[in-house]
mmCIF file of C-alpha atoms and ligand atoms in Angstrom:
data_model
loop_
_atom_site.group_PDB
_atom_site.id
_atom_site.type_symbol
_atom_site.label_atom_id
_atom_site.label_comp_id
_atom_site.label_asym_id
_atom_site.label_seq_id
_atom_site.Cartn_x
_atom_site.Cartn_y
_atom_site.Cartn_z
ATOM 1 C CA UNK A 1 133.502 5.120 138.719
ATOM 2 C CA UNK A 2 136.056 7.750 137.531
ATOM 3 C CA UNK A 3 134.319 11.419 136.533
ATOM 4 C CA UNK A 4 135.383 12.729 134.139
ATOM 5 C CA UNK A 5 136.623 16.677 133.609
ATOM 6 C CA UNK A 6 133.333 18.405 131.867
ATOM 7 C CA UNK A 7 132.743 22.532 130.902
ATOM 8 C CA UNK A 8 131.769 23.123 134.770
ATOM 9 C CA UNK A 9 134.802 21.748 136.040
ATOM 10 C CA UNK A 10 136.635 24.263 138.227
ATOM 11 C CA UNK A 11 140.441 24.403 138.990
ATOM 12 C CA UNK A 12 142.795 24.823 141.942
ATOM 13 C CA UNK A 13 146.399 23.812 142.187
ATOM 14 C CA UNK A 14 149.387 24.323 144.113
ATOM 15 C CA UNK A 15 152.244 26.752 142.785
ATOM 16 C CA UNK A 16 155.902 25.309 144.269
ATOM 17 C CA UNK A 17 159.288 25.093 142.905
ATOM 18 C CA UNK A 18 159.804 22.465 142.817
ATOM 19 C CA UNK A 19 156.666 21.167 143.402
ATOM 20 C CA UNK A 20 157.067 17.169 141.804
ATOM 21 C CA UNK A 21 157.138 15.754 145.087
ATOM 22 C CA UNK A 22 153.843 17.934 146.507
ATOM 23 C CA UNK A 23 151.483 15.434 148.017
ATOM 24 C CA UNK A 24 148.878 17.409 147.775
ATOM 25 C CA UNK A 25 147.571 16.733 143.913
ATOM 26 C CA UNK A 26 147.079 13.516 145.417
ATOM 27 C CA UNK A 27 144.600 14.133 148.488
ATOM 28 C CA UNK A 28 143.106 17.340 147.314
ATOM 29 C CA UNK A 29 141.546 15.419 144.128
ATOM 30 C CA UNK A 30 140.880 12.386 146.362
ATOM 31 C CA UNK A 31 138.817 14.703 149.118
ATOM 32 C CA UNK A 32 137.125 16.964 145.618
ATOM 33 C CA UNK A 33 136.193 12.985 144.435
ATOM 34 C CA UNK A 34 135.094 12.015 147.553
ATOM 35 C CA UNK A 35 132.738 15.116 148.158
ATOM 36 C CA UNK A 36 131.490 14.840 144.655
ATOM 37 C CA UNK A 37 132.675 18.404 144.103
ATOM 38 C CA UNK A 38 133.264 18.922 140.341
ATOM 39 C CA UNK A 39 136.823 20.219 140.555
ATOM 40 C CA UNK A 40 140.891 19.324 139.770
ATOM 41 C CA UNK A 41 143.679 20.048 141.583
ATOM 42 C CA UNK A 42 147.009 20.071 139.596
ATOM 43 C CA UNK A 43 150.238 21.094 140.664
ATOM 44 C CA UNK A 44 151.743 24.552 138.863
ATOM 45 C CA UNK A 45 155.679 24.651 138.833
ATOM 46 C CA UNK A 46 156.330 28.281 138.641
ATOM 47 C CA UNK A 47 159.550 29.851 138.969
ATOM 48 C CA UNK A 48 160.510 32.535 141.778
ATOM 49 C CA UNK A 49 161.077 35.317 138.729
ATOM 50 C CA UNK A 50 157.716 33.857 136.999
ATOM 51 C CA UNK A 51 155.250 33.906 140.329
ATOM 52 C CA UNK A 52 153.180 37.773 139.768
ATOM 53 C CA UNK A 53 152.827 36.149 135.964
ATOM 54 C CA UNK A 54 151.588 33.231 137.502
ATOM 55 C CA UNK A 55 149.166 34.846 139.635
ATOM 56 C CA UNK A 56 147.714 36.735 137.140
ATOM 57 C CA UNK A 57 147.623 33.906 134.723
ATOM 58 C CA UNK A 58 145.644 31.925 137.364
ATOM 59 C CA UNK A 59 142.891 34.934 138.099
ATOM 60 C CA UNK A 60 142.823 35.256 133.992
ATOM 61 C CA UNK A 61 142.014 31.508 134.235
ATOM 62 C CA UNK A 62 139.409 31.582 136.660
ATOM 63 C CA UNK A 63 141.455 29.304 139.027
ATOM 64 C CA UNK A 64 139.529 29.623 142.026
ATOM 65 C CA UNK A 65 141.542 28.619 144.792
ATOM 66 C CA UNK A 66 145.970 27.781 145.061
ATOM 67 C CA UNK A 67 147.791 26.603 147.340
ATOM 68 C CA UNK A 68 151.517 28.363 147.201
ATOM 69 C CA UNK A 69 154.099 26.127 148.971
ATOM 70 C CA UNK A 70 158.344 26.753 148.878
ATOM 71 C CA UNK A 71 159.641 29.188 148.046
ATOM 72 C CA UNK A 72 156.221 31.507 147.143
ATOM 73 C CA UNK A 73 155.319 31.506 151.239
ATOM 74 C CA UNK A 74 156.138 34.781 151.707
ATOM 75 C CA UNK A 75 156.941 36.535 148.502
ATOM 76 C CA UNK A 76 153.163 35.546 147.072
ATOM 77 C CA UNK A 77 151.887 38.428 149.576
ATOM 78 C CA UNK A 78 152.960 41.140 146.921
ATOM 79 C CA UNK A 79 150.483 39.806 144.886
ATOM 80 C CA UNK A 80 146.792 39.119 146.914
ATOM 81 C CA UNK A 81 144.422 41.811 147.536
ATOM 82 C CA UNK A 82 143.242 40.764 151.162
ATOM 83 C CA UNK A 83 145.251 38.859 153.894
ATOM 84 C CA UNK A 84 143.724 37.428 156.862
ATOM 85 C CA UNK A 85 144.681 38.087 160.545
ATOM 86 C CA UNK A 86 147.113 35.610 160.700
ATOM 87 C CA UNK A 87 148.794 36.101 157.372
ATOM 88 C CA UNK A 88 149.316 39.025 158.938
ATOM 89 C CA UNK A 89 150.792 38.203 161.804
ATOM 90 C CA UNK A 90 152.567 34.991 160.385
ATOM 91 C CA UNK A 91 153.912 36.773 157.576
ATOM 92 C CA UNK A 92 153.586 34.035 154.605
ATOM 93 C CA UNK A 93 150.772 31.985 152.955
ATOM 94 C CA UNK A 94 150.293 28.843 151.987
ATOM 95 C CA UNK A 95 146.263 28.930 150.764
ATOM 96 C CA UNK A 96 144.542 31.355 148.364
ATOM 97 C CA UNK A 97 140.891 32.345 147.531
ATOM 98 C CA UNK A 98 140.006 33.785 144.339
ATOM 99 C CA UNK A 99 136.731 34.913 144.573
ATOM 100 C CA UNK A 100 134.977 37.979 142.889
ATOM 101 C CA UNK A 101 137.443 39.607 141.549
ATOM 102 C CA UNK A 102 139.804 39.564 144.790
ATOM 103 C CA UNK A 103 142.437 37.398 145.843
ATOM 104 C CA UNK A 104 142.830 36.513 149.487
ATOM 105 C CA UNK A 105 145.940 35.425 151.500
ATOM 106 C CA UNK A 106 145.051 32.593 154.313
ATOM 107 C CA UNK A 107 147.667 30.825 156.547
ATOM 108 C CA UNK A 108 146.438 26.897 157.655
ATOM 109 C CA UNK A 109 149.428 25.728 158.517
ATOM 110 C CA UNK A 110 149.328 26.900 161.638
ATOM 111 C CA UNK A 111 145.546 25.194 162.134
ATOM 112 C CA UNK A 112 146.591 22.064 160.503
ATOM 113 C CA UNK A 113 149.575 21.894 163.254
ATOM 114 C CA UNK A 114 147.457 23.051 166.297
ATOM 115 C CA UNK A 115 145.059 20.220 165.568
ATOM 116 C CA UNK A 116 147.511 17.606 164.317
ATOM 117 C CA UNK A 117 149.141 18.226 168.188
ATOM 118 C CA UNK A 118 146.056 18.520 169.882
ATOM 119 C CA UNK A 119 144.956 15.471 169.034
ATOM 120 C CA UNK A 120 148.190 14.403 171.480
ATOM 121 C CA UNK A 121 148.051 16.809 174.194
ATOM 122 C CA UNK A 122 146.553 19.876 175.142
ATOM 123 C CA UNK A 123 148.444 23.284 174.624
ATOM 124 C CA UNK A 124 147.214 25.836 177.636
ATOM 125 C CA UNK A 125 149.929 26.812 179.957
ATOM 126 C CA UNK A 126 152.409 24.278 178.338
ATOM 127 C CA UNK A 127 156.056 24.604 177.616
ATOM 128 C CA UNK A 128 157.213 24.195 173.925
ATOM 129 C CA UNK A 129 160.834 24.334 172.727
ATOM 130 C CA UNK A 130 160.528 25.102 169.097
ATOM 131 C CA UNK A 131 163.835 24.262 167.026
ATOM 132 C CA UNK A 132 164.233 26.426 163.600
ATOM 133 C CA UNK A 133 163.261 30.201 162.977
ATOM 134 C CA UNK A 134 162.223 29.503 159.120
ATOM 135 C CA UNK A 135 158.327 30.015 157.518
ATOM 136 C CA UNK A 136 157.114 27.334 159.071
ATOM 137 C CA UNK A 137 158.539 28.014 162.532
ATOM 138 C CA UNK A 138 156.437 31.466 162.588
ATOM 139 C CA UNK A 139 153.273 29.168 161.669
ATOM 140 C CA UNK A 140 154.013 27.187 164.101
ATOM 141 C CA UNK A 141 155.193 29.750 167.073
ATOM 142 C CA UNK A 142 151.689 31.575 166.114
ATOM 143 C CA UNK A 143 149.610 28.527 166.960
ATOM 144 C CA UNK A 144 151.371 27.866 170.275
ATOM 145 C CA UNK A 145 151.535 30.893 171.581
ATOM 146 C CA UNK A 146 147.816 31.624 170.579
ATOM 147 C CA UNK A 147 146.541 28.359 172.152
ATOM 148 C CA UNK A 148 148.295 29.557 175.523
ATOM 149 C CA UNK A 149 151.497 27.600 175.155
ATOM 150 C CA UNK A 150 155.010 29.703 176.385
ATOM 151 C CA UNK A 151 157.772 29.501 173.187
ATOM 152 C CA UNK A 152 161.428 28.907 173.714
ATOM 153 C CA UNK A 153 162.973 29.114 170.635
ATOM 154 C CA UNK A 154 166.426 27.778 169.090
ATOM 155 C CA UNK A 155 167.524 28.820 165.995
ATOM 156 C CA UNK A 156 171.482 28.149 164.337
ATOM 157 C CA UNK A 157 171.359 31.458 163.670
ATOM 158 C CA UNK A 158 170.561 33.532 166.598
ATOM 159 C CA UNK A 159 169.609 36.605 164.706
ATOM 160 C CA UNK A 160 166.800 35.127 163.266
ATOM 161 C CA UNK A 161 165.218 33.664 166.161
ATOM 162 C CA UNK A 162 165.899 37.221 168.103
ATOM 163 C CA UNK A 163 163.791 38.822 165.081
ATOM 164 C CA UNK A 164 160.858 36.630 166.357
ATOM 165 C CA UNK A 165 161.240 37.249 169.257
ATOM 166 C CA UNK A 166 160.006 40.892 167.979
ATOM 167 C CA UNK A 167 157.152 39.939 166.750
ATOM 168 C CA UNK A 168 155.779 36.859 169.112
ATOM 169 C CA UNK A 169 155.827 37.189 172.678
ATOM 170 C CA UNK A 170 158.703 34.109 173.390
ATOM 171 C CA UNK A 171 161.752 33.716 175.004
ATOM 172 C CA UNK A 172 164.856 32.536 172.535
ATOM 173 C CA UNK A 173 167.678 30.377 174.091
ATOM 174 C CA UNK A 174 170.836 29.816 172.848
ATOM 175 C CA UNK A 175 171.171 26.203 173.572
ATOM 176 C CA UNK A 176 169.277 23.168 173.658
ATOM 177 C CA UNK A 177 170.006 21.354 176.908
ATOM 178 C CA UNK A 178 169.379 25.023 178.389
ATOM 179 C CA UNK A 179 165.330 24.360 177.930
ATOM 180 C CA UNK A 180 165.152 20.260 177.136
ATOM 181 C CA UNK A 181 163.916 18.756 180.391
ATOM 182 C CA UNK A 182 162.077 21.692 181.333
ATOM 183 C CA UNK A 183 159.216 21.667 178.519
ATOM 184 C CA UNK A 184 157.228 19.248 177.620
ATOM 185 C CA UNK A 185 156.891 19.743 174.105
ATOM 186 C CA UNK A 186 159.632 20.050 171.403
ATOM 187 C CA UNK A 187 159.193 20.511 167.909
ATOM 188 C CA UNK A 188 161.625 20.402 164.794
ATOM 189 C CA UNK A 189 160.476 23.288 162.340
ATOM 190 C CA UNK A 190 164.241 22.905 160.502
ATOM 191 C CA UNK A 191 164.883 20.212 157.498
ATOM 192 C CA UNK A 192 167.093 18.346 159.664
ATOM 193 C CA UNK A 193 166.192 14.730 159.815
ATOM 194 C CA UNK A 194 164.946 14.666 155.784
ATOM 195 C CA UNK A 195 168.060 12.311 154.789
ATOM 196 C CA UNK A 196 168.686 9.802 157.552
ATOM 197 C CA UNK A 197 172.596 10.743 157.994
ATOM 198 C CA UNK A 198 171.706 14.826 159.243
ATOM 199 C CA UNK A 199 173.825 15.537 162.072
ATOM 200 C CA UNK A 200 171.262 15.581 164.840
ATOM 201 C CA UNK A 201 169.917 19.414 166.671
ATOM 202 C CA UNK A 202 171.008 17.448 170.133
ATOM 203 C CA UNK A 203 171.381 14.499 171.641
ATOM 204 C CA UNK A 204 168.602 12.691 171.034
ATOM 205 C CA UNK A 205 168.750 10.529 174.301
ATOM 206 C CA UNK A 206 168.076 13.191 175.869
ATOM 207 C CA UNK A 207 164.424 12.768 174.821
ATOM 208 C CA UNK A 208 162.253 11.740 178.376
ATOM 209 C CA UNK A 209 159.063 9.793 178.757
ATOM 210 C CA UNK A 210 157.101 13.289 179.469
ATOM 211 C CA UNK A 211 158.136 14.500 176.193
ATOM 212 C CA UNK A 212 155.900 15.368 173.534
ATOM 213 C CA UNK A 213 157.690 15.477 170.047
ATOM 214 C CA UNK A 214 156.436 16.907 167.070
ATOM 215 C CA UNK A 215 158.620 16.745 163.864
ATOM 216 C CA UNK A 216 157.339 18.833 160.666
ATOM 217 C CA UNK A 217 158.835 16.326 158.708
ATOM 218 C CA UNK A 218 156.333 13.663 156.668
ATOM 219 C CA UNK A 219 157.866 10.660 157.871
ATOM 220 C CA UNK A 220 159.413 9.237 161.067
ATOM 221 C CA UNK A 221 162.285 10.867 161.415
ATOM 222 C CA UNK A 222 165.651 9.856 163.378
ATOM 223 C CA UNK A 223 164.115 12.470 166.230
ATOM 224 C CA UNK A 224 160.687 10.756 166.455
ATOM 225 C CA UNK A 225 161.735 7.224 166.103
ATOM 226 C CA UNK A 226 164.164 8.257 169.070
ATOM 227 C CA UNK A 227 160.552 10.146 170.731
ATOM 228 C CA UNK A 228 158.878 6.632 170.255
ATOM 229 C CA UNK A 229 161.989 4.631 171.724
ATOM 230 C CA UNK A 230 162.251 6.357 174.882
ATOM 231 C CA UNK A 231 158.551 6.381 175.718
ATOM 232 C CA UNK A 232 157.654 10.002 174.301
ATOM 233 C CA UNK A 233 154.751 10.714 172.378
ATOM 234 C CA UNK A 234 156.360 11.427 168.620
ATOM 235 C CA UNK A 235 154.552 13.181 165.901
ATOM 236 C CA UNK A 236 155.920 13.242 162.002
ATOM 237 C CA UNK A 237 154.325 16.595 159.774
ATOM 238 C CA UNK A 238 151.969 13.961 157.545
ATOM 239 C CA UNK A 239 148.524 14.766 160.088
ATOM 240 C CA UNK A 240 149.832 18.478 159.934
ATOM 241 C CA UNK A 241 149.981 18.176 155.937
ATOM 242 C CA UNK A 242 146.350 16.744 156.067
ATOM 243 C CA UNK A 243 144.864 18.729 158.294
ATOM 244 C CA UNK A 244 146.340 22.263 156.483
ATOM 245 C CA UNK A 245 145.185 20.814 153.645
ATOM 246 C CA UNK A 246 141.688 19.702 154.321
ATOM 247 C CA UNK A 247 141.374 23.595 155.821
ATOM 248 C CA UNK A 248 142.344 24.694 152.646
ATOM 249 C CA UNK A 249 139.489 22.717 151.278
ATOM 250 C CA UNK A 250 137.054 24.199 153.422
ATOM 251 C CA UNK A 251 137.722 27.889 152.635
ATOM 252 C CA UNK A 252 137.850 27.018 149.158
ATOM 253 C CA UNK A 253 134.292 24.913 149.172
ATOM 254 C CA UNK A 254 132.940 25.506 151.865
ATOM 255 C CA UNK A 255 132.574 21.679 152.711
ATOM 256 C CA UNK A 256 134.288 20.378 156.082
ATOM 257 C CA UNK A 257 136.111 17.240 154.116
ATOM 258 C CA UNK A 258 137.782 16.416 158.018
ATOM 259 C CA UNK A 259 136.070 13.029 158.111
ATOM 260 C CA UNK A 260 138.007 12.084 155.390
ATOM 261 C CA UNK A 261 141.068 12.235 157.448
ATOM 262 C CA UNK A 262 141.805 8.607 157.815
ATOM 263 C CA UNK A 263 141.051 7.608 154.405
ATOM 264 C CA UNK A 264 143.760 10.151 152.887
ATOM 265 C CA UNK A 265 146.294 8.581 156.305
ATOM 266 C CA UNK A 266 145.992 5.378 154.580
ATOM 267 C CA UNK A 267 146.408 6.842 151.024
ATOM 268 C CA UNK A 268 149.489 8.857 151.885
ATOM 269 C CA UNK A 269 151.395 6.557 154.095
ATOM 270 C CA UNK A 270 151.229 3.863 151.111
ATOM 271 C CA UNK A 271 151.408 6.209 148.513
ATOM 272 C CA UNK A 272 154.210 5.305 146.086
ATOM 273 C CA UNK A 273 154.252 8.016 142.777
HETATM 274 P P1 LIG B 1 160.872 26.693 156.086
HETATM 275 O O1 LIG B 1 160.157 27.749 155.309
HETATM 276 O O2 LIG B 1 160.517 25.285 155.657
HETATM 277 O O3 LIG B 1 160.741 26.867 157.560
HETATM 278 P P2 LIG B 1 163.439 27.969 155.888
HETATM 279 O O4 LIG B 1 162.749 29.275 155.968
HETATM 280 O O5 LIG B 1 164.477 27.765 154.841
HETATM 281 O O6 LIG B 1 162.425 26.788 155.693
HETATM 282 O O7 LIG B 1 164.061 27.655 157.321
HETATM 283 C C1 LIG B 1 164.893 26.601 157.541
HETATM 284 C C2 LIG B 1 165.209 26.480 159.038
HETATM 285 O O8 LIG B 1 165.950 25.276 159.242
HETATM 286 C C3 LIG B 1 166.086 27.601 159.569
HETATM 287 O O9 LIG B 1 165.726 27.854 160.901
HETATM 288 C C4 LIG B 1 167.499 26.994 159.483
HETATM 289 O O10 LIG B 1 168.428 27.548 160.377
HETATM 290 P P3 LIG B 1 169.296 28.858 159.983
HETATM 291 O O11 LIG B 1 168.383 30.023 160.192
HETATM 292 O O12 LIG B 1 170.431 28.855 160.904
HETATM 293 O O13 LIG B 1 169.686 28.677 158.542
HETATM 294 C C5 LIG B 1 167.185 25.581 159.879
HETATM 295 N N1 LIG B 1 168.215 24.632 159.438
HETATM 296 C C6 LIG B 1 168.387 24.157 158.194
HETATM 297 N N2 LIG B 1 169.420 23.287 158.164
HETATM 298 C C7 LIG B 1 169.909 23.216 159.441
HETATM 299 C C8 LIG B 1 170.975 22.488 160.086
HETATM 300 N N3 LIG B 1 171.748 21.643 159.402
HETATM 301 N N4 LIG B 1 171.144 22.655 161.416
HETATM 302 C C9 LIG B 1 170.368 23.502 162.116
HETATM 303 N N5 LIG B 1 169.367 24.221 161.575
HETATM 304 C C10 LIG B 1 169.126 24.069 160.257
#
């Protein structure tokens, strides 16, 4: 039976721009459904010059929790009261709390890729070339390096991996084949791989049987259909979208939606808008 919106219905949302493609209106109101929590999720497009309007819109609303997606990551920090430890460290956002009168920054990316992985392979002492030095690289480069893994990072642009390298303790290489056979996990942080005619990051038959790959990307990209081919382990971003977003759920509610997992797999891979 549907329910209905009623006077004790609360709101969350996602800000993006754009933000039509966002699965998340999609799972979040699935998981509130499914945990008979009396809530809606909509997605907000707001533009870059609109987003402290936004934010103070959404506290004057009584929104009570956001998630803030491309290209608010990082900008929306001018804007919260409280940051946690690793917005700090990460530098951008992707969940907020409203909650008495404060607005906090979290980061669960980097949690919804640690556990996405770890359901793979463990992390301790093991090698990861990470490709791309973007937002979601430092998410990423945060959760390895915390969980005991040693970073080698590529980046196009050098500079911006060497700025990293500033703030994480990793080691940045300039080239690809320089690091490939030596780790044992690689993942793809950049957009290349979203349209099916990208110029690959290397050569992808390079890829060996001891390889984990993990690519940030929803669906199975050129680089994990080549993982899968060659006997590697390959990973696409749609458990890491999940999983950030069911952690969102919990700081919001307060209820651990995680079983749910599977159910919102099945909704998402065969979800057609
Ligand atoms: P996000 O927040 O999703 O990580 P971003 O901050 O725009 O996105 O970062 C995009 C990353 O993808 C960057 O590391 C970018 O490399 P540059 O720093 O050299 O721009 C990388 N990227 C995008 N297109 C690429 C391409 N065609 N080849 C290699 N790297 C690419």
């Amino acid at each position: 039976m549907m329910k209905l919106p009623n006077g004790q219905t609360l709101c969350y949302g996602i800000f993006g721009y754009p933000v039509k493609h966002s699965l998340s209106p999609v799972f979040q109101s699935f998981a509130f459904n499914q945990k008979n929590i009396n809530a809606i999720y909509v997605p907000f497009e707001v533009k870059p010059e609109d987003l402290k309007d936004a934010v103070k819109g959404a506290k004057a609303l009584s929104i009570k929790g956001l998630n803030i997606t491309i290209p608010h990551k990082e900008s929306i920090l001018g804007f919260v009261d409280e940051v946690s430890e690793e917005v700090e460290k990460i530098g951008s956002c992707n969940t907020l709390k409203f909650e008495d009168n404060t607005i906090k920054a979290y980061n669960t990316d980097y949690i919804g890729f640690k556990r996405a992985l770890e359901e793979k392979t463990t992390l301790q002492g093991k090698k990861a070339l990470v490709l791309g030095a973007g937002g979601t690289s430092k998410a990423i480069i945060y959760a390895l390096t915390n969980a005991g893994a040693k970073v080698y990072l590529y980046n196009r642009t050098i500079e911006k991996a060497l700025k990293l390298k500033e703030i994480f303790n990793i080691e940045v290489v300039e080239k690809i084949e320089d690091v490939l056979q030596y780790v044992d996990i690689i993942v793809n942080t950049t957009s290349v791989g979203l349209k099916d005619d990208d110029k690959p990051l290397f050569d992808y038959d390079k890829i060996a049987a001891h390889h984990v790959v993990f690519d940030v990307i929803y669906k199975d990209t050129l680089l994990i259909k080549k993982a899968k081919e060659k006997g590697a382990v390959g990973i696409n971003g749609l458990p890491m979208l999940i999983y950030q977003g069911l952690e969102s759920f919990k700081i919001w509610t307060g209820v651990d939606a995680f079983d749910l997992a599977p159910q919102i797999f099945e909704l998402l891979t065969s979800y057609k808008p």
